[in-house]
Structures are given as C-alpha cells and as structure tokens.
Short mmCIF file of C-alpha atoms and ligand atoms in Angstrom, two decimals:
data_model
loop_
_atom_site.label_atom_id
_atom_site.label_comp_id
_atom_site.label_asym_id
_atom_site.label_seq_id
_atom_site.Cartn_x
_atom_site.Cartn_y
_atom_site.Cartn_z
CA MET A 187 23.03 11.05 30.34
CA ILE A 188 21.54 11.58 26.92
CA SER A 189 21.18 9.15 24.02
CA ARG A 190 23.75 8.93 21.26
CA LYS A 191 21.11 9.98 18.80
CA MET A 192 20.29 13.09 20.81
CA MET A 193 24.00 13.85 21.14
CA THR A 194 24.34 13.73 17.34
CA SER A 195 21.27 15.93 16.83
CA LEU A 196 22.51 18.56 19.28
CA ASN A 197 25.93 18.55 17.65
CA GLU A 198 24.21 19.20 14.32
CA GLN A 199 22.32 22.09 15.89
CA ILE A 200 25.58 23.55 17.23
CA ASN A 201 26.79 23.58 13.62
CA ARG A 202 23.60 25.34 12.48
CA GLU A 203 23.92 27.98 15.20
CA LEU A 204 27.55 28.57 14.22
CA TYR A 205 26.51 28.83 10.59
CA SER A 206 23.85 31.37 11.66
CA SER A 207 26.59 33.37 13.34
CA TYR A 208 28.74 33.17 10.21
CA LEU A 209 25.79 34.11 7.98
CA TYR A 210 24.95 37.19 10.07
CA LEU A 211 28.58 38.24 10.07
CA ALA A 212 28.62 37.96 6.26
CA MET A 213 25.44 40.04 6.15
CA ALA A 214 27.06 42.62 8.45
CA ALA A 215 30.07 42.86 6.14
CA TYR A 216 27.72 43.33 3.16
CA CYS A 217 25.70 46.07 4.91
CA GLN A 218 28.87 47.83 5.99
CA ALA A 219 30.07 47.83 2.37
CA GLU A 220 26.69 49.30 1.38
CA GLY A 221 27.19 52.19 3.82
CA MET A 222 24.60 50.88 6.29
CA SER A 223 26.74 50.84 9.41
CA GLY A 224 23.76 50.75 11.81
CA MET A 225 22.42 47.61 10.16
CA ALA A 226 25.93 46.15 10.17
CA LYS A 227 26.15 46.80 13.92
CA TRP A 228 22.81 45.07 14.49
CA LEU A 229 23.97 42.06 12.49
CA VAL A 230 27.32 41.82 14.31
CA ALA A 231 25.38 41.74 17.60
CA GLN A 232 23.14 39.05 16.11
CA ALA A 233 26.18 37.04 15.04
CA GLU A 234 27.45 37.17 18.62
CA GLU A 235 24.07 36.06 19.94
CA GLU A 236 24.12 33.04 17.61
CA ARG A 237 27.54 32.05 18.88
CA GLY A 238 26.02 32.24 22.36
CA HIS A 239 23.30 29.81 21.25
CA ALA A 240 25.92 27.37 20.01
CA MET A 241 27.81 27.69 23.30
CA LYS A 242 24.65 27.01 25.30
CA MET A 243 24.36 23.64 23.57
CA TYR A 244 28.11 23.06 23.78
CA HIS A 245 28.05 23.43 27.59
CA TYR A 246 24.87 21.39 27.90
CA LEU A 247 26.43 18.44 26.07
CA GLN A 248 29.44 18.59 28.32
CA GLU A 249 27.30 18.75 31.46
CA GLN A 250 25.59 15.61 30.19
CA GLY A 251 28.94 13.86 29.78
CA ALA A 252 28.40 13.81 26.00
CA ARG A 253 30.94 14.58 23.35
CA VAL A 254 31.00 17.82 21.38
CA VAL A 255 32.06 17.15 17.79
CA LEU A 256 32.53 20.18 15.58
CA LYS A 257 31.95 19.93 11.84
CA ALA A 258 32.91 22.28 9.01
CA ILE A 259 30.87 25.47 8.80
CA ALA A 260 29.44 26.15 5.33
CA GLU A 261 30.49 29.26 3.45
CA PRO A 262 27.85 31.99 3.67
CA PRO A 263 26.94 34.16 0.66
CA ALA A 264 28.83 37.43 0.19
CA GLU A 265 26.15 39.25 -1.81
CA PHE A 266 22.56 39.75 -0.73
CA GLY A 267 21.06 42.06 -3.36
CA SER A 268 20.01 44.84 -0.99
CA PRO A 269 19.84 45.58 2.75
CA ARG A 270 16.14 44.83 2.60
CA GLN A 271 16.87 41.38 1.18
CA VAL A 272 19.34 40.82 4.01
CA PHE A 273 16.55 41.13 6.55
CA GLU A 274 14.06 39.15 4.48
CA GLU A 275 16.69 36.43 4.36
CA THR A 276 17.16 36.76 8.14
CA LEU A 277 13.46 36.11 8.71
CA LYS A 278 13.51 33.10 6.37
CA HIS A 279 16.59 31.74 8.09
CA GLU A 280 15.09 32.13 11.57
CA ARG A 281 11.95 30.27 10.46
CA LYS A 282 14.15 27.43 9.28
CA ILE A 283 15.98 27.39 12.61
CA THR A 284 12.65 27.33 14.45
CA ALA A 285 11.59 24.26 12.46
CA TRP A 286 14.83 22.50 13.42
CA ILE A 287 14.40 23.39 17.09
CA HIS A 288 10.88 21.97 16.96
CA GLU A 289 12.18 18.76 15.40
CA LEU A 290 14.72 18.46 18.19
CA MET A 291 11.97 18.99 20.75
CA GLU A 292 9.90 16.25 19.12
CA GLN A 293 12.87 13.92 19.34
CA ALA A 294 13.45 14.76 23.01
CA MET A 295 9.77 14.10 23.71
CA ARG A 296 9.86 10.77 21.87
CA GLU A 297 12.92 9.76 23.88
CA LYS A 298 11.35 11.02 27.15
CA ASP A 299 14.52 13.07 27.57
CA PHE A 300 13.21 15.63 30.04
CA ALA A 301 16.50 17.43 30.59
CA THR A 302 16.94 18.13 26.88
CA GLN A 303 13.32 19.24 26.68
CA GLY A 304 14.17 21.80 29.36
CA LEU A 305 17.10 23.08 27.33
CA LEU A 306 15.05 23.17 24.14
CA GLN A 307 12.16 25.03 25.75
CA TRP A 308 14.55 27.96 26.15
CA PHE A 309 15.29 27.77 22.40
CA VAL A 310 11.60 27.48 21.51
CA ASN A 311 10.94 30.73 23.39
CA GLU A 312 14.01 32.38 21.95
CA GLN A 313 12.86 31.56 18.40
CA VAL A 314 9.52 33.29 19.01
CA GLU A 315 11.49 36.41 19.84
CA GLU A 316 13.96 35.99 16.95
CA GLU A 317 11.18 35.65 14.39
CA SER A 318 9.15 38.50 15.80
CA ILE A 319 12.12 40.91 15.75
CA ALA A 320 13.07 39.94 12.18
CA ALA A 321 9.45 40.25 11.01
CA ASP A 322 9.23 43.69 12.60
CA ILE A 323 12.34 44.87 10.74
CA VAL A 324 11.04 43.48 7.43
CA ALA A 325 7.76 45.36 8.02
CA LYS A 326 9.71 48.58 8.58
CA PHE A 327 11.61 48.06 5.31
CA LYS A 328 8.26 47.71 3.52
CA LEU A 329 7.05 50.89 5.17
CA VAL A 330 10.00 53.01 4.11
CA GLY A 331 10.26 51.45 0.61
CA SER A 332 12.97 53.20 -1.37
CA ASP A 333 12.69 56.50 0.52
CA ALA A 334 16.27 57.53 1.30
CA ARG A 335 15.35 59.38 4.49
CA GLY A 336 13.38 56.38 5.70
CA LEU A 337 16.32 54.08 5.07
CA TYR A 338 18.63 56.50 6.84
CA TRP A 339 16.30 56.47 9.84
CA LEU A 340 16.06 52.66 9.80
CA ASP A 341 19.83 52.35 9.69
CA ARG A 342 20.15 54.64 12.70
CA GLU A 343 17.38 52.81 14.53
CA LEU A 344 19.04 49.40 14.05
CA GLY A 345 22.38 50.86 15.07
CA GLN A 346 20.94 51.46 18.56
CA ARG A 347 21.22 47.76 19.33
CA GLY A 348 23.81 47.01 22.01
CA GLY A 349 26.59 44.51 21.30
FE1 OFO B 408 19.98 30.78 17.16
O1 OFO B 408 18.50 31.71 16.74
FE2 OFO B 408 18.81 32.64 15.23
O2 OFO B 408 19.40 31.33 14.16
#
C-alpha cells in the first residue's frame, strides 16, 4: 500500500510521461515535415518509450491497489525552429523530467516507502541514459553545424534507431 500523497505524485508523473510522449510525437511530425525522416523515426521511437514509462507507473499503482487517475495532456508546440532546436529542447525536457523523478525519490525516502523507491531507482537510472543520449545528439548537431552533408549523415544515423 502506498500513501495517498504518493499516489497523487505518481499520477502526476504519469501525466508528465504522457506529455513527453506527445511532445516527442509533435517533434517527429515537425522533423518529418522538414524532410528529416531519420530524426522523425528516432522521435517516434522515443514517443513510444515515453508511453512505456507512463505504463510502468500505471501498472505499479495498480499493483499497489492505488487508483490511476488520468488528467488532460497539454498541447505540445507544433513549431520548433530547426531540427537542431528539437534536440536541444529534448535535452532540456529530459533534464526537467530528471528533476521531477528526483523529487519523487525524495518524497519516497521521506515516507520510507521502499517499494516506490525501488520503482523510482529504475527511473533514476533511465534518466541518466536519456540525458546522455540527448546530449550526445546535441553535440553531433554542433559538430556538423549547417553543413548539409553532415545533417544528411546525422539524419541517417538517427534513423537507425529501432522502433
Ligand atoms: Fe520518461 O524519460 Fe524521457 O521524458
């Protein structure tokens, strides 16, 4: 059993993960419209991964006999300026998500909720990976600058990601 407060916090995080999924899907649609189909493919896969994160918390709440309550998902932007800005935004977004996960962990520690700490440890580790991958892509964008061949290569490279 988990506290009511923890239940509310995890429900809020489900909403943030679903928003992440929606945001990445919006970014994918933008990149596709910009002719960057490899980047779009990467972002669609990322959107699916975020839905998986939401579902992980969804199932956990149910296993704990707690109630899942879904709230409205905010509208993501449709324009991002450039593909490079899409990935800079991705990194910023992931850092924000990491901060929220850490806040949840702090709450679970305060409440001595060991089961939720176990769940959140998975997310803490996952965020290290999420940030590192996004930072790596941003670094590659900086490297290629506005070189068309470089961008073509980066698009192909990101398109290698499996769904
Ligand atoms: Fe769910 O990790 Fe990204 O947002």
